[in-house]
mmCIF file of C-alpha atoms and ligand atoms in Angstrom:
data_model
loop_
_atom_site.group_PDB
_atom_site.id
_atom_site.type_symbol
_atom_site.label_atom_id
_atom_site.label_comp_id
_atom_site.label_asym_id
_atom_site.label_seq_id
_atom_site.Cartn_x
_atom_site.Cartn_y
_atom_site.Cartn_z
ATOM 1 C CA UNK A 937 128.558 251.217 223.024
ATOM 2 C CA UNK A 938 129.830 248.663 225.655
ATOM 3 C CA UNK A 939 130.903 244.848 225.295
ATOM 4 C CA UNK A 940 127.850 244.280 227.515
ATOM 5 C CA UNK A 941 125.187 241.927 226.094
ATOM 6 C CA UNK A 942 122.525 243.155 228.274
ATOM 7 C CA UNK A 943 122.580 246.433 226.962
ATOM 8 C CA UNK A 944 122.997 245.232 223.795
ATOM 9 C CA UNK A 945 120.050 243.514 224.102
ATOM 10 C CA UNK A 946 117.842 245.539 225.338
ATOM 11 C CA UNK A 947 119.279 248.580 222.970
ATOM 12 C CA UNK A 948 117.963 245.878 220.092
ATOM 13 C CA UNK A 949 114.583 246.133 221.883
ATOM 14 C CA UNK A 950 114.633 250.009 222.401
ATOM 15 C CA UNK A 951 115.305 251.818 219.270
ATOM 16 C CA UNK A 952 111.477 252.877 218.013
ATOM 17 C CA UNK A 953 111.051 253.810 221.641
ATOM 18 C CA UNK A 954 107.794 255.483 220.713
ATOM 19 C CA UNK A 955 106.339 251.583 219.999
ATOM 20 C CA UNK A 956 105.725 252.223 216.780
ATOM 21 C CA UNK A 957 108.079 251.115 213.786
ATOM 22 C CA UNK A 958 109.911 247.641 213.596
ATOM 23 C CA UNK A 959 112.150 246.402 216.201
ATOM 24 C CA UNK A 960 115.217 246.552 214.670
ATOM 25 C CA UNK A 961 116.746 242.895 213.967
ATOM 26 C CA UNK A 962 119.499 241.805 215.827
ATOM 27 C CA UNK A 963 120.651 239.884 213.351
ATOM 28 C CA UNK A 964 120.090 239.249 209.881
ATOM 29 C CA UNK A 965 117.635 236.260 210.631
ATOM 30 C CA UNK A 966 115.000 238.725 211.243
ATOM 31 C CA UNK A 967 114.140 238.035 214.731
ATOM 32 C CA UNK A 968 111.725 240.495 216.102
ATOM 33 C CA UNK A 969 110.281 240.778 212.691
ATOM 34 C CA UNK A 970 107.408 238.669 213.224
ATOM 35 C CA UNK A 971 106.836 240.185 216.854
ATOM 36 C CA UNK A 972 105.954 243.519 216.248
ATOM 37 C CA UNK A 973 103.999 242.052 213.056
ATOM 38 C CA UNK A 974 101.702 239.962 215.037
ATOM 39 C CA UNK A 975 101.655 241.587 218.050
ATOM 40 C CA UNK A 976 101.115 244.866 217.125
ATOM 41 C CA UNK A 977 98.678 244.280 213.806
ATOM 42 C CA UNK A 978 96.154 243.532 216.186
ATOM 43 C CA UNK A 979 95.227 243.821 220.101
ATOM 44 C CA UNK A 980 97.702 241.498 222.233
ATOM 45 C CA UNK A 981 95.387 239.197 223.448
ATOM 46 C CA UNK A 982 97.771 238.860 226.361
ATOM 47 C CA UNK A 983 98.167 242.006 227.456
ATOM 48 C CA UNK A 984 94.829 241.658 228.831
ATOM 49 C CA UNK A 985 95.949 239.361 231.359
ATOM 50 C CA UNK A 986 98.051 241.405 232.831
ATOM 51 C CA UNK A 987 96.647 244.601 233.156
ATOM 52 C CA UNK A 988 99.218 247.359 233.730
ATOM 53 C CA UNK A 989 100.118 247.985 237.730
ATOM 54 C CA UNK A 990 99.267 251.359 238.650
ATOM 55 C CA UNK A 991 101.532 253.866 237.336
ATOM 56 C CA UNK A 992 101.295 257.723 237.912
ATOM 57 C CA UNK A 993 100.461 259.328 234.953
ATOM 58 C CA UNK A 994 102.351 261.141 232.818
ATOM 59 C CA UNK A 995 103.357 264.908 233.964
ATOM 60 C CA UNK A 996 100.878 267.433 232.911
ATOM 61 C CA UNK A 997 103.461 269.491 231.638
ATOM 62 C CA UNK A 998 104.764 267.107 229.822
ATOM 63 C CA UNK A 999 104.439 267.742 226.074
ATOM 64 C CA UNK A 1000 103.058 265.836 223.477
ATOM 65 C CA UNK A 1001 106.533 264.867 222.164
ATOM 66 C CA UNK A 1002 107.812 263.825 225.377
ATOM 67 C CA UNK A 1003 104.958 261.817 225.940
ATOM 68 C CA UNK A 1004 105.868 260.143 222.632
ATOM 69 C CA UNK A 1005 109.311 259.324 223.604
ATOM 70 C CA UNK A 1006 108.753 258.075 226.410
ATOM 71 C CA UNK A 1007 108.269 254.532 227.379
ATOM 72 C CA UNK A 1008 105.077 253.031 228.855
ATOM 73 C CA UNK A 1009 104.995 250.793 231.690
ATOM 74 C CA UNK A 1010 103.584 248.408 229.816
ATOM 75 C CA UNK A 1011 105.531 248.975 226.660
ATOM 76 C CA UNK A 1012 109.056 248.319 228.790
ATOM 77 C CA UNK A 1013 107.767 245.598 230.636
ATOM 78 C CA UNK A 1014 106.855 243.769 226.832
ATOM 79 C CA UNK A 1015 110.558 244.748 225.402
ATOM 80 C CA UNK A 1016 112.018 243.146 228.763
ATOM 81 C CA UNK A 1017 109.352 240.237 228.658
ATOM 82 C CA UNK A 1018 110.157 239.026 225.094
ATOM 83 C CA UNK A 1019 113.851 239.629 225.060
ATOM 84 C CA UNK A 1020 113.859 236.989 227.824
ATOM 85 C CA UNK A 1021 111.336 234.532 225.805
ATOM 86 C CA UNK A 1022 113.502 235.190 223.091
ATOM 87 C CA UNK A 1023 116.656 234.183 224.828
ATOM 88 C CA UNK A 1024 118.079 237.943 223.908
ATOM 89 C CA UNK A 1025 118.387 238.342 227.749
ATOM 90 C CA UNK A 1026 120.009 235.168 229.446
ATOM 91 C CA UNK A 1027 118.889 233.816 232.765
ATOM 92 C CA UNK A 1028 121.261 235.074 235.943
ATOM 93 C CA UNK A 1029 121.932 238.909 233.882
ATOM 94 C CA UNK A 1030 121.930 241.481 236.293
ATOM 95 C CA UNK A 1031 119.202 243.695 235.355
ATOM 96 C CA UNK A 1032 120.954 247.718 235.861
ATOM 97 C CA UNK A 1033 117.727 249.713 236.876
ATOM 98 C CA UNK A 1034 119.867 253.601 236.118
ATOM 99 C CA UNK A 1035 120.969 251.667 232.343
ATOM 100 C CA UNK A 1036 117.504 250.593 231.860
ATOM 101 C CA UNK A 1037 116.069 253.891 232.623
ATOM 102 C CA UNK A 1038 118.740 255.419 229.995
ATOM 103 C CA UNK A 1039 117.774 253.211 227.648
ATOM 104 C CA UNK A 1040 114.074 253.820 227.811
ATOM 105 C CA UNK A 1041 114.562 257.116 228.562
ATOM 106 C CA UNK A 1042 112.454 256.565 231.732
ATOM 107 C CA UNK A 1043 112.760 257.689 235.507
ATOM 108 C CA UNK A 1044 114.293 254.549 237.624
ATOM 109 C CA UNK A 1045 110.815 254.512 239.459
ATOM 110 C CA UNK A 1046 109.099 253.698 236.292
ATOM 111 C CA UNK A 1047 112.019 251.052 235.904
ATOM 112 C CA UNK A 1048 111.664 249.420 239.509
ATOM 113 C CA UNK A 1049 108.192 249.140 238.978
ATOM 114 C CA UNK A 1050 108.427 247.194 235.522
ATOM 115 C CA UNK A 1051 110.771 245.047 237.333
ATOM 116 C CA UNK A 1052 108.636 244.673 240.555
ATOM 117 C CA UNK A 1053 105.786 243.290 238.028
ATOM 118 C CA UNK A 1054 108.298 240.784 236.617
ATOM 119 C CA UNK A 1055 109.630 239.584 239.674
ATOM 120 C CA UNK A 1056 106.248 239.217 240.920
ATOM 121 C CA UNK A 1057 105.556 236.768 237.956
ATOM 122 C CA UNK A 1058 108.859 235.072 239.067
ATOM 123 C CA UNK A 1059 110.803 236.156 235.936
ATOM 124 C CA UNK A 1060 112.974 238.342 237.538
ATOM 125 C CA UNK A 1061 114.592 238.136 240.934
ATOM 126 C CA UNK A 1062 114.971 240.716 243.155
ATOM 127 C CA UNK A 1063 118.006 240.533 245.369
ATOM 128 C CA UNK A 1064 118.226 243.063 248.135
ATOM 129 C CA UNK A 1065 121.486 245.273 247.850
ATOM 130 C CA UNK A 1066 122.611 243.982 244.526
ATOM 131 C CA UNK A 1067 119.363 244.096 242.238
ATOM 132 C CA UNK A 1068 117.071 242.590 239.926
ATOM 133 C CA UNK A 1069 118.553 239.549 237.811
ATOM 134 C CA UNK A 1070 116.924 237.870 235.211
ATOM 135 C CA UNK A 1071 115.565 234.324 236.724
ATOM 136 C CA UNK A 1072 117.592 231.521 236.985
ATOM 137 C CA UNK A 1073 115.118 228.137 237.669
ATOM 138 C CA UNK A 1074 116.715 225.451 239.643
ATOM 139 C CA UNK A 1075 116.187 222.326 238.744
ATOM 140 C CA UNK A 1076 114.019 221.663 241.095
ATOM 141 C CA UNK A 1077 111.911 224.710 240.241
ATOM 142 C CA UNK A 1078 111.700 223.297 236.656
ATOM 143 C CA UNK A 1079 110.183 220.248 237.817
ATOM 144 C CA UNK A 1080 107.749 222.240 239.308
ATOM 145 C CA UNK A 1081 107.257 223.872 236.841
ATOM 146 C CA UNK A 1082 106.041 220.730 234.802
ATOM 147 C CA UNK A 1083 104.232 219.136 237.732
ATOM 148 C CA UNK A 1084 102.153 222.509 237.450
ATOM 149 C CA UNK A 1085 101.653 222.188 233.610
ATOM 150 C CA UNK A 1086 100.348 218.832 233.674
ATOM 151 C CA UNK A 1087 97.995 219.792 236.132
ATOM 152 C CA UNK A 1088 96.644 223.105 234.207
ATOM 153 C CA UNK A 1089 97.329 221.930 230.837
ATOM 154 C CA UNK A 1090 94.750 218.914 230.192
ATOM 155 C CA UNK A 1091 92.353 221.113 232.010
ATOM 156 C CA UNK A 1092 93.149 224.307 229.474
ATOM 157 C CA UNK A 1093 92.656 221.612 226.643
ATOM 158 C CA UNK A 1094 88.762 220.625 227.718
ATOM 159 C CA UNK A 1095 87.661 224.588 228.360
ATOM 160 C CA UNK A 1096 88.901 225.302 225.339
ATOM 161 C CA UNK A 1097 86.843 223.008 223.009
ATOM 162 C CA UNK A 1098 83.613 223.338 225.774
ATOM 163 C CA UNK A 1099 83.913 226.504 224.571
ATOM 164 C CA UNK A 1100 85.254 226.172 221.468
ATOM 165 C CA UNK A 1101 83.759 228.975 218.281
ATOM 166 C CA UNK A 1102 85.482 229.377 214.782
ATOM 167 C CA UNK A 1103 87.064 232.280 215.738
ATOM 168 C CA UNK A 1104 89.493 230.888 218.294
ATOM 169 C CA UNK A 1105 89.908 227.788 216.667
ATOM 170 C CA UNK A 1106 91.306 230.434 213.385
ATOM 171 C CA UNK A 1107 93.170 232.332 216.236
ATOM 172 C CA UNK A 1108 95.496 229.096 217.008
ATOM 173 C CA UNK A 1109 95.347 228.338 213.507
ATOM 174 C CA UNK A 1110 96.950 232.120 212.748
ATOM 175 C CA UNK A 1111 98.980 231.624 215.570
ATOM 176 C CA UNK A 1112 100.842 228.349 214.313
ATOM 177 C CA UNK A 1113 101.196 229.745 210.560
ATOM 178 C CA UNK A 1114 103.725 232.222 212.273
ATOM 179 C CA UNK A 1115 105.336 229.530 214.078
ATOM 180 C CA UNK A 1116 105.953 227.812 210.819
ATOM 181 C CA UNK A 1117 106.963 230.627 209.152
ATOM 182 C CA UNK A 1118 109.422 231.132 212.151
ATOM 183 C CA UNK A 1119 111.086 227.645 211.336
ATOM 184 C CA UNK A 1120 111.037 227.899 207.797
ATOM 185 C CA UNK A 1121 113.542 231.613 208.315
ATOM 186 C CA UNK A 1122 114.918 229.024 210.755
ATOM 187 C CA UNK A 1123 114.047 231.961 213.408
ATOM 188 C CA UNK A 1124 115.349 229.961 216.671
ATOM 189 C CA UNK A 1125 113.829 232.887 219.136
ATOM 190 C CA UNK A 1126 111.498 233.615 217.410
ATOM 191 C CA UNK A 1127 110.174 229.660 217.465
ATOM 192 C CA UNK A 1128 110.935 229.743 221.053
ATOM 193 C CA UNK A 1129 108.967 232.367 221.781
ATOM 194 C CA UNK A 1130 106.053 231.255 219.822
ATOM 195 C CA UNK A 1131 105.738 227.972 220.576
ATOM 196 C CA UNK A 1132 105.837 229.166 224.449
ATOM 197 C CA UNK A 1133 102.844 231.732 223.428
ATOM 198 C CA UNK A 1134 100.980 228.747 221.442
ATOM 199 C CA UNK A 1135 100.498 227.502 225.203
ATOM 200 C CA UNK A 1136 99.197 231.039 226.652
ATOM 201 C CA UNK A 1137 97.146 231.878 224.251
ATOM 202 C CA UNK A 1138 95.216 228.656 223.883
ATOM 203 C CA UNK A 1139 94.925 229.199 228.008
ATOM 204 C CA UNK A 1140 93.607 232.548 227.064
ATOM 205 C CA UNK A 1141 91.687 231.798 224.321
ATOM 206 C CA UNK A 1142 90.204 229.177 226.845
ATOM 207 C CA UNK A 1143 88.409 231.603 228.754
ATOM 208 C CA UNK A 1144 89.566 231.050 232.196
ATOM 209 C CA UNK A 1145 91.716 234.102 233.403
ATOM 210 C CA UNK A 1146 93.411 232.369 236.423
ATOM 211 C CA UNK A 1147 94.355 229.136 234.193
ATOM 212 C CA UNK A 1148 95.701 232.219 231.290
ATOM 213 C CA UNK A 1149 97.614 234.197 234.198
ATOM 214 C CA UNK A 1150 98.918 230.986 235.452
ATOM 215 C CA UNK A 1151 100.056 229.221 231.608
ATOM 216 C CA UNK A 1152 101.736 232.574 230.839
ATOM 217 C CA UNK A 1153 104.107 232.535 233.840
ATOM 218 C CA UNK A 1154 105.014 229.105 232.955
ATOM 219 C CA UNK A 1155 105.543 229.481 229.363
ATOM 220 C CA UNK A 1156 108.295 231.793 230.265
ATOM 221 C CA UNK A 1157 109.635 230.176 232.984
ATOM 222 C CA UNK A 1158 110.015 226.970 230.441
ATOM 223 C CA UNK A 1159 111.261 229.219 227.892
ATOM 224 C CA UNK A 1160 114.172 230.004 230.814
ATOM 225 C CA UNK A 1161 114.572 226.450 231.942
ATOM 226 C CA UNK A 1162 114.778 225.371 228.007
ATOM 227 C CA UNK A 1163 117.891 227.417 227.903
ATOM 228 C CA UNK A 1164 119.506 226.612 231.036
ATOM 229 C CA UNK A 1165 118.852 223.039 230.606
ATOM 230 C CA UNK A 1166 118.201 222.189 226.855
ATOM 231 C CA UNK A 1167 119.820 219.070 225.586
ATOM 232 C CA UNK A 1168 121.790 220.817 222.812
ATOM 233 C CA UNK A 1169 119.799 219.143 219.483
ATOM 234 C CA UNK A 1170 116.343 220.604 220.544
ATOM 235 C CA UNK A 1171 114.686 223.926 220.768
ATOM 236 C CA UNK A 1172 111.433 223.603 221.881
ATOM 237 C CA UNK A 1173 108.303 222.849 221.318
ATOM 238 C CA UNK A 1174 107.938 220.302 218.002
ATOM 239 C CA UNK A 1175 105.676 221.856 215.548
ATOM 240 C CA UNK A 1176 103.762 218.686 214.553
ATOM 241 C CA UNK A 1177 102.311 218.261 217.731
ATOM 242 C CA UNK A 1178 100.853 221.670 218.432
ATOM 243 C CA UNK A 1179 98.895 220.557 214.941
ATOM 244 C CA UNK A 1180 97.860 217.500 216.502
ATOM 245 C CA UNK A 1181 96.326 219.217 219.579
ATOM 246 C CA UNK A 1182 94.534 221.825 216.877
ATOM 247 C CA UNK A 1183 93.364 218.958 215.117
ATOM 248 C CA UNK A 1184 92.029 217.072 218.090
ATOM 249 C CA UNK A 1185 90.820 220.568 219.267
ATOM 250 C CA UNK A 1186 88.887 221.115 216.049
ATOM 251 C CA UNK A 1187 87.224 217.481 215.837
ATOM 252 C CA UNK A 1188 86.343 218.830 219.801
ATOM 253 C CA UNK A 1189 88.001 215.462 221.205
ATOM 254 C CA UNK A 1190 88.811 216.121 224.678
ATOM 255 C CA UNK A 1191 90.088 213.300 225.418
ATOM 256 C CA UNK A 1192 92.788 212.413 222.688
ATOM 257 C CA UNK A 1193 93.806 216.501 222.896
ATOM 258 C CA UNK A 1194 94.065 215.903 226.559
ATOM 259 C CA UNK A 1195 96.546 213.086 225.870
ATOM 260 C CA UNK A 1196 98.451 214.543 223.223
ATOM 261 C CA UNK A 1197 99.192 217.452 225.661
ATOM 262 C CA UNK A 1198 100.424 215.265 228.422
ATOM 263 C CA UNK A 1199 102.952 213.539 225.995
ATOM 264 C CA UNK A 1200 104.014 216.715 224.141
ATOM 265 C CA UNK A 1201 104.773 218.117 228.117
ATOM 266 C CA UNK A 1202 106.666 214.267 228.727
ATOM 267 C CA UNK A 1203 108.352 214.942 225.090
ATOM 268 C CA UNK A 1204 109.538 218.400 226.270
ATOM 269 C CA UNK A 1205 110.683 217.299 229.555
ATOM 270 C CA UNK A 1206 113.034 215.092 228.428
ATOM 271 C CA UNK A 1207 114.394 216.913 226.342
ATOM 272 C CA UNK A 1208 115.934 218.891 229.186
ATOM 273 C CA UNK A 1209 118.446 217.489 231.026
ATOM 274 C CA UNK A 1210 116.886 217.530 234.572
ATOM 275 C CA UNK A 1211 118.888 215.216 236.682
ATOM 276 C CA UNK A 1212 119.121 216.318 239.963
ATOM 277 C CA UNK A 1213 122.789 216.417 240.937
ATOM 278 C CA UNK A 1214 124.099 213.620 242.989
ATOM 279 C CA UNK A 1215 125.484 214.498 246.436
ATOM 280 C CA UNK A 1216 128.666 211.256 245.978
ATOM 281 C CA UNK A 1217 129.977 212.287 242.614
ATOM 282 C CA UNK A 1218 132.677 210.073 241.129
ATOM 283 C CA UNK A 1219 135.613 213.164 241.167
ATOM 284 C CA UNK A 1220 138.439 210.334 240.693
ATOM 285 C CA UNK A 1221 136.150 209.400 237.345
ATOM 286 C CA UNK A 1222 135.806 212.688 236.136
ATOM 287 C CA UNK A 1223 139.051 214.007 236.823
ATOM 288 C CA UNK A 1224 141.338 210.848 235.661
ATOM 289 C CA UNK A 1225 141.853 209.342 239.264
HETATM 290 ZN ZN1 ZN B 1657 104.194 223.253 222.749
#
């Protein structure tokens, strides 16, 4: 169609509009393989954390078919959601509420509520008279963001093993087998976007729905800030620590999976280049004097 990545991207994320069927891949990687595989094999666990915002229902006259075709709230606000974790959807792109509502095949209402929802979880920004644009953190905002995580994080780490049952411990477990899969296809969004949702879901899976609500607007606000600010070499997360925090999970020691999540946040912070912009820069240096 157009040269336009956005729609590009978010045509990737529409075709199967009815939610059922693979996402097609964008490339031949296989991104968005593994996301409707795990996300749709069983219940999102996240989903339930944000339940949808009140949405008329569909027409009565609508038809069955139609009602196919169409595009849930909830389903639009997912595609939009992971095409940003994924990095599909770049921070500062101009979200186009009358192309989103062709592409979905939705009325622009239904769009400006999906995009209501994500600027209310800070992901989009809503600009009045020009529009919604996918977030851009400053970097001020992204050491906020961090400040925040150290605070929930450690916290996240002791509900989780007070409350700790074989079932969520095999959840995580499941959760990190895709993530290596992910690196061994060398999957780069995808391993973005899981090792962002290894930090949700052990907030979800922690039992505490403000802490989950909370975790899940930072993971994607990192998973932003990792690409404006990303030293080139890294991508995100390393995998060997989330096994350390399982394995300090399973043995239930608070304390050393406590610590390991305060230096995995300290090794993922510098990994970003976060250096507040001096106001006296050098222009003779950087411009040859
Ligand atoms: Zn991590």
């Amino acid at each position: 169609m157009s040269g336009d990545p956005l729609l590009a991207a978010l045509e990737a994320t529409s075709v199967g509009a009815a939610g059922d069927g693979p996402v097609p891949t964008m490339e031949a990687t296989g991104t968005g393989v593994c996301c409707p595989g795990h996300r749709r094999s069983r219940p999102d666990p996240l989903a339930t954390l944000n339940p949808p915002m009140p949405t008329r229902t569909a027409r009565r006259s609508a038809t069955p078919a139609r009602l196919q075709r169409e595009n849930t709230h909830d389903e639009i606000y997912e595609k939009i959601y992971i095409a940003i974790l994924e990095h599909r959807l770049h921070p500062g792109t101009k979200l186009v509420e009358e192309r989103l509502a062709e592409i979905f095949g939705v009325s622009r209402a239904r769009i400006r509520e999906v995009l209501a929802r994500l600027a209310h979880e800070q992901i989009v920004e809503l600009i009045p008279q020009r529009g919604a644009y996918v977030a851009k953190p400053t970097i001020e905002q992204a050491l906020d963001v961090f400040e925040a995580r150290r605070l929930i994080e450690p916290a996240v780490m002791r509900r989780l093993i007070e409350t700790l049952t074989p079932e969520k411990l095999a959840r995580l477990r499941q959760h990190q087998e895709l993530e290596f899969d992910a690196r061994r296809r060398d999957d780069k969004r995808a391993v973005i976007r899981l090792s962002g949702e290894f930090h949700s879901l052990a907030a979800e899976l922690a039992g505490n729905t403000a802490l989950a609500r909370s975790m899940r607007e930072l993971s994607v606000l990192t998973c932003l800030m990792i690409f404006l600010y990303d030293a080139p070499t890294s991508t995100s997360c390393r995998a060997d620590e989330h096994s350390e925090l399982i394995d300090a999970i399973a043995k239930r020691d608070s304390a050393r999976a406590e610590r390991l999540m305060l230096e995995h946040l300290d090794h993922i912070e510098s990994s970003m280049n976060l250096e507040v912009a001096s106001e006296d820069v050098d222009l003779e240096a950087i411009f040859g004097g």
